[in-house]
GROMACS .gro file of C-alpha atoms in nm:
model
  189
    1UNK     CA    1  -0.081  -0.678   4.045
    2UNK     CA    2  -0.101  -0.435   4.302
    3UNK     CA    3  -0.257  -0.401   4.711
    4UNK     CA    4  -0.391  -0.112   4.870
    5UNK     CA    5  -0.130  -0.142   5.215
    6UNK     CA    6   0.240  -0.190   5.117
    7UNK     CA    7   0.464  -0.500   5.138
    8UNK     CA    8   0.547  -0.568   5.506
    9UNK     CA    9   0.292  -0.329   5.642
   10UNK     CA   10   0.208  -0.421   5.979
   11UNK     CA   11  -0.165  -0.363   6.010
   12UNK     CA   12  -0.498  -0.417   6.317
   13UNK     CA   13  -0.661  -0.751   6.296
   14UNK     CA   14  -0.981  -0.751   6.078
   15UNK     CA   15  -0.829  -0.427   5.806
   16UNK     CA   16  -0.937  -0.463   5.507
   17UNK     CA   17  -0.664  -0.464   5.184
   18UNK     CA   18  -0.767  -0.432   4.884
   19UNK     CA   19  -0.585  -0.646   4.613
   20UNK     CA   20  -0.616  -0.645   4.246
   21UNK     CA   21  -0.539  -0.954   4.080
   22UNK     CA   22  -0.479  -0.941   3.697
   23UNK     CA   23  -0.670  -1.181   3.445
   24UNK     CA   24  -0.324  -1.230   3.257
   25UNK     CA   25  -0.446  -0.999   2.955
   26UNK     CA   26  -0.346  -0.622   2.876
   27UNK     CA   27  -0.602  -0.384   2.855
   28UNK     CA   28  -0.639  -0.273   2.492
   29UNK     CA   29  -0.640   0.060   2.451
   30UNK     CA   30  -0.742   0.253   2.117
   31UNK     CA   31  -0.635   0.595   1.924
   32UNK     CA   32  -0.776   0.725   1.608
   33UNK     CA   33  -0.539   0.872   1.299
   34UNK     CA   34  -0.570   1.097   0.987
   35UNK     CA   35  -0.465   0.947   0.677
   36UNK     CA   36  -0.437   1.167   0.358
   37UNK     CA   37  -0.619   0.953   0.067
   38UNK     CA   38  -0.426   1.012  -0.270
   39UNK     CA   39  -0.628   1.174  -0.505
   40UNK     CA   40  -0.629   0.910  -0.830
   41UNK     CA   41  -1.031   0.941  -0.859
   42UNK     CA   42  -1.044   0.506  -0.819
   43UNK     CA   43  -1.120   0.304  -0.466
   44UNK     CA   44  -0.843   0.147  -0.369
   45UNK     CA   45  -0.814  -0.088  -0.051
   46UNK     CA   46  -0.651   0.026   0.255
   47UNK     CA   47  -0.493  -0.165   0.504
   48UNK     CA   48  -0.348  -0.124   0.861
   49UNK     CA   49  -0.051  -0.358   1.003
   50UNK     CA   50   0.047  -0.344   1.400
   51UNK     CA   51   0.380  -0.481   1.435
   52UNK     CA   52   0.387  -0.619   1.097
   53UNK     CA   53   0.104  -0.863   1.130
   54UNK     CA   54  -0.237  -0.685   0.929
   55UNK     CA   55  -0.551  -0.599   1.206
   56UNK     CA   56  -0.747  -0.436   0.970
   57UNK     CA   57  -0.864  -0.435   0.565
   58UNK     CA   58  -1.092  -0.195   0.402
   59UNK     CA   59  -1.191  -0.238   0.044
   60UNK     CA   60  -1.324   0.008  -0.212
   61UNK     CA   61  -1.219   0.331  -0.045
   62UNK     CA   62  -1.264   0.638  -0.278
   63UNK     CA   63  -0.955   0.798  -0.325
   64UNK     CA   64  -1.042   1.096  -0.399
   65UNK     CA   65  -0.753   1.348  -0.189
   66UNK     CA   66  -0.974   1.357   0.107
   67UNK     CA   67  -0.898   1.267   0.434
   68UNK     CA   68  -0.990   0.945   0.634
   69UNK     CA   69  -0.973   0.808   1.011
   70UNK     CA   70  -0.861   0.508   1.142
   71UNK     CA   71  -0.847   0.373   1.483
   72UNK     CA   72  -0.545   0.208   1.575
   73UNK     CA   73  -0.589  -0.072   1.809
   74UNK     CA   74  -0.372  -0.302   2.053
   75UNK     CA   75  -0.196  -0.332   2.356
   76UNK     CA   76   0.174  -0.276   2.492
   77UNK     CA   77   0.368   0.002   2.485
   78UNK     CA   78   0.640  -0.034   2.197
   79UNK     CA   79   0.445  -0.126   1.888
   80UNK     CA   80   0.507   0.036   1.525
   81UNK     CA   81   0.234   0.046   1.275
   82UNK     CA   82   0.211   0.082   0.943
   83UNK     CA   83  -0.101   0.232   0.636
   84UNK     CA   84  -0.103   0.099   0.326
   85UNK     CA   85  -0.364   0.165   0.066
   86UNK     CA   86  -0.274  -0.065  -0.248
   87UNK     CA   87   0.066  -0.180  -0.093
   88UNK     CA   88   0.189   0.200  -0.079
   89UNK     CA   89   0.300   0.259   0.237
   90UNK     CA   90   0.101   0.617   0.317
   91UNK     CA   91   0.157   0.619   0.670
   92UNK     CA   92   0.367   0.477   0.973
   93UNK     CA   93   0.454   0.564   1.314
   94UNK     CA   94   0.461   0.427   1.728
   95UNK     CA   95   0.216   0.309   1.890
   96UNK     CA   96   0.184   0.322   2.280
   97UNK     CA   97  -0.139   0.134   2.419
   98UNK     CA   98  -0.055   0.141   2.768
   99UNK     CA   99  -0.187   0.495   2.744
  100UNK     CA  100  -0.567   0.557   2.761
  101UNK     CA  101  -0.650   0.674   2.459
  102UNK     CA  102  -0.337   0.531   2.343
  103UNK     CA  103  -0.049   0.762   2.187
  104UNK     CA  104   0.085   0.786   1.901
  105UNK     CA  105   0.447   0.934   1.776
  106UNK     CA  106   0.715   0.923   1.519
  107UNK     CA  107   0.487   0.990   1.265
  108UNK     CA  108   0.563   1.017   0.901
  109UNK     CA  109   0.316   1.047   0.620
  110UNK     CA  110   0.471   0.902   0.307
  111UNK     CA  111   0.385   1.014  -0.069
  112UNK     CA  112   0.146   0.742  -0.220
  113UNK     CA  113   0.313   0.593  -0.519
  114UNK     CA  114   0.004   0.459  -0.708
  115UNK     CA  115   0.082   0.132  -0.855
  116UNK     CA  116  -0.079  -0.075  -1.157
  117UNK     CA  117  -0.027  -0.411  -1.263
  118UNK     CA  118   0.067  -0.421  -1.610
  119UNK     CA  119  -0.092  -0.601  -1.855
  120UNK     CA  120   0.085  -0.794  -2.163
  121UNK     CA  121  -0.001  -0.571  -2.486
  122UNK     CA  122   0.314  -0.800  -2.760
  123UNK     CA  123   0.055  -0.905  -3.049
  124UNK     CA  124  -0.168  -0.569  -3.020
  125UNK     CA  125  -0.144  -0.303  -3.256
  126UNK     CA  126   0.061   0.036  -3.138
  127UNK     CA  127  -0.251   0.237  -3.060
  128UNK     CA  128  -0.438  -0.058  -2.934
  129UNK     CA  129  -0.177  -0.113  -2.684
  130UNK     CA  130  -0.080   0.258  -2.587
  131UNK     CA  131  -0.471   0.269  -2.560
  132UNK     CA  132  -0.508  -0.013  -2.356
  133UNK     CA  133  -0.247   0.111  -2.110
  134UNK     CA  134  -0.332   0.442  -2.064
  135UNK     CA  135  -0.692   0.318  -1.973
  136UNK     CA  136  -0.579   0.147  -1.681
  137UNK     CA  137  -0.391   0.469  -1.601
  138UNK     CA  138  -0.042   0.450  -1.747
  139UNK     CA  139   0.041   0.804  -1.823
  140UNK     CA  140   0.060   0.880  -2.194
  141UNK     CA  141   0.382   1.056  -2.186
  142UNK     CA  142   0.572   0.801  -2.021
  143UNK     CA  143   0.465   0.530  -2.287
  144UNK     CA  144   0.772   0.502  -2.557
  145UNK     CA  145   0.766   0.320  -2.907
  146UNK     CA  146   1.067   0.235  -3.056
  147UNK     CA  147   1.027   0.067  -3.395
  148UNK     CA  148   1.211  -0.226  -3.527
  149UNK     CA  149   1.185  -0.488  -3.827
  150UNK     CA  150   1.035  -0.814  -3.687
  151UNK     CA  151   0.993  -1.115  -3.894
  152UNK     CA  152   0.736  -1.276  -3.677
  153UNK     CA  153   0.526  -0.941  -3.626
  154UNK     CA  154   0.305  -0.764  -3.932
  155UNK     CA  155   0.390  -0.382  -3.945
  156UNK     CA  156   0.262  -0.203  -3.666
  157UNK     CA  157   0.236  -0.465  -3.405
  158UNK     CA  158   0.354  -0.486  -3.053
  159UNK     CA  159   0.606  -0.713  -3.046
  160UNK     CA  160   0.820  -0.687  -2.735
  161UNK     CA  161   0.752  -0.428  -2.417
  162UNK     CA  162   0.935  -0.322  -2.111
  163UNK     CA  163   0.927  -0.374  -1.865
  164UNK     CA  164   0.775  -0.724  -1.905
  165UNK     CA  165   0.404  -0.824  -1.749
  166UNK     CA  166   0.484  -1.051  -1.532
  167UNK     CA  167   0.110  -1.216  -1.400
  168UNK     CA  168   0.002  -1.003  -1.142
  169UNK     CA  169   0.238  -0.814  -1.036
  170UNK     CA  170   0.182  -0.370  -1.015
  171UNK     CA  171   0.418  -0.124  -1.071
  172UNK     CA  172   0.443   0.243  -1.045
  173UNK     CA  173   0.200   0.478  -1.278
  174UNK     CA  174   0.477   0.674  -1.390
  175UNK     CA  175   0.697   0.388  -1.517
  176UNK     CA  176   0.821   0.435  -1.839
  177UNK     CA  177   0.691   0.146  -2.075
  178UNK     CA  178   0.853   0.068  -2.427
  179UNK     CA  179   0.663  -0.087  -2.655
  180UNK     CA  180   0.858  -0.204  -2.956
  181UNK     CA  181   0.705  -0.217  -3.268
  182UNK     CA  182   0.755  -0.434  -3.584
  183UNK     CA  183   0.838  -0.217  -3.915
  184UNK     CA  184   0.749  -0.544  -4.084
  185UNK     CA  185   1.034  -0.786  -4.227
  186UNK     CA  186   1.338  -0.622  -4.284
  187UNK     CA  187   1.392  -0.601  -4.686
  188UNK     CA  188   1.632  -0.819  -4.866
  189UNK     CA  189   1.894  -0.650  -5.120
   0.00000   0.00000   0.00000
């Protein structure tokens, strides 16, 4: 990689050079960051990707609105990296490792969208369901009923909600959810 007396150097029998010959392998170099938690008073799992590809999971973290560091780790000079805590990107920037510690720039903290995966409440009654939701932390106020006749649903059932729950998949807390409720059979004349 490099000699201590230049390229065609002419130099006294018996000088000692120095060379430095390189294994083939970067030197990693590290940097700490400051991540914001969100403040939704649950753990949540946060996770750190270098160039796309994940280096680092940690489960159960309070989030509580404090603050939290994490070392970034790698090597090269051009790498991005993202934060994620639940899949919400919170934080993502450059990464230079050649540096020692390494540097970081193009920062940019990003609001935390907290996401929940919705559960199927269609053949619960009203409360039950608006219950249900708002326990896993649906807000109230952006849960909708809209009542209909149903002829396959007693009065006061669920029978239809959007959006649809669709296995595991999360969505935002503030969605709006409409849960559509039978009136019973509609009456005959």
């Amino acid at each position: 990689v490099k000699q201590s007396i230049a390229k065609d150097t002419t130099v006294p029998v018996g000088s000692t050079i120095d060379i430095t010959v390189s294994n083939g392998k970067a030197p990693e170099s590290s940097v700490d960051v400051e991540v914001t938690l969100p403040s939704v008073n649950r753990t949540g799992t946060l996770q750190v990707f270098i160039n796309n590809k994940l280096t680092y999971t940690s489960d159960k973290v309070l989030l509580d609105g404090g603050k939290t560091t994490v070392t970034l780790k790698g090597t090269g000079e051009d790498n991005s990296y993202t934060i994620t805590i639940d899949d919400s990107t919170v934080q993502k920037g450059k990464v230079d490792f050649t540096k020692s510690p390494a540097v970081v720039s193009d920062v940019e903290n990003i609001t935390f969208i907290n996401k929940i995966e919705l559960i199927s409440v269609v053949d619960m009654y009203e409360q039950d369901a608006i219950d249900a939701l708002v326990e896993l932390g649906f807000s109230r106020s952006n849960i909708v009923t809209v009542t209909q006749y149903s002829s396959t649903h007693a009065r006061g059932v669920v029978f239809k909600q959007t959006p649809e729950s669709s296995g595991s998949s999360k969505i935002a807390a503030t969605t709006k959810i409409t849960l559509y409720v039978s009136k019973g059979e509609e009456p005959t004349s």
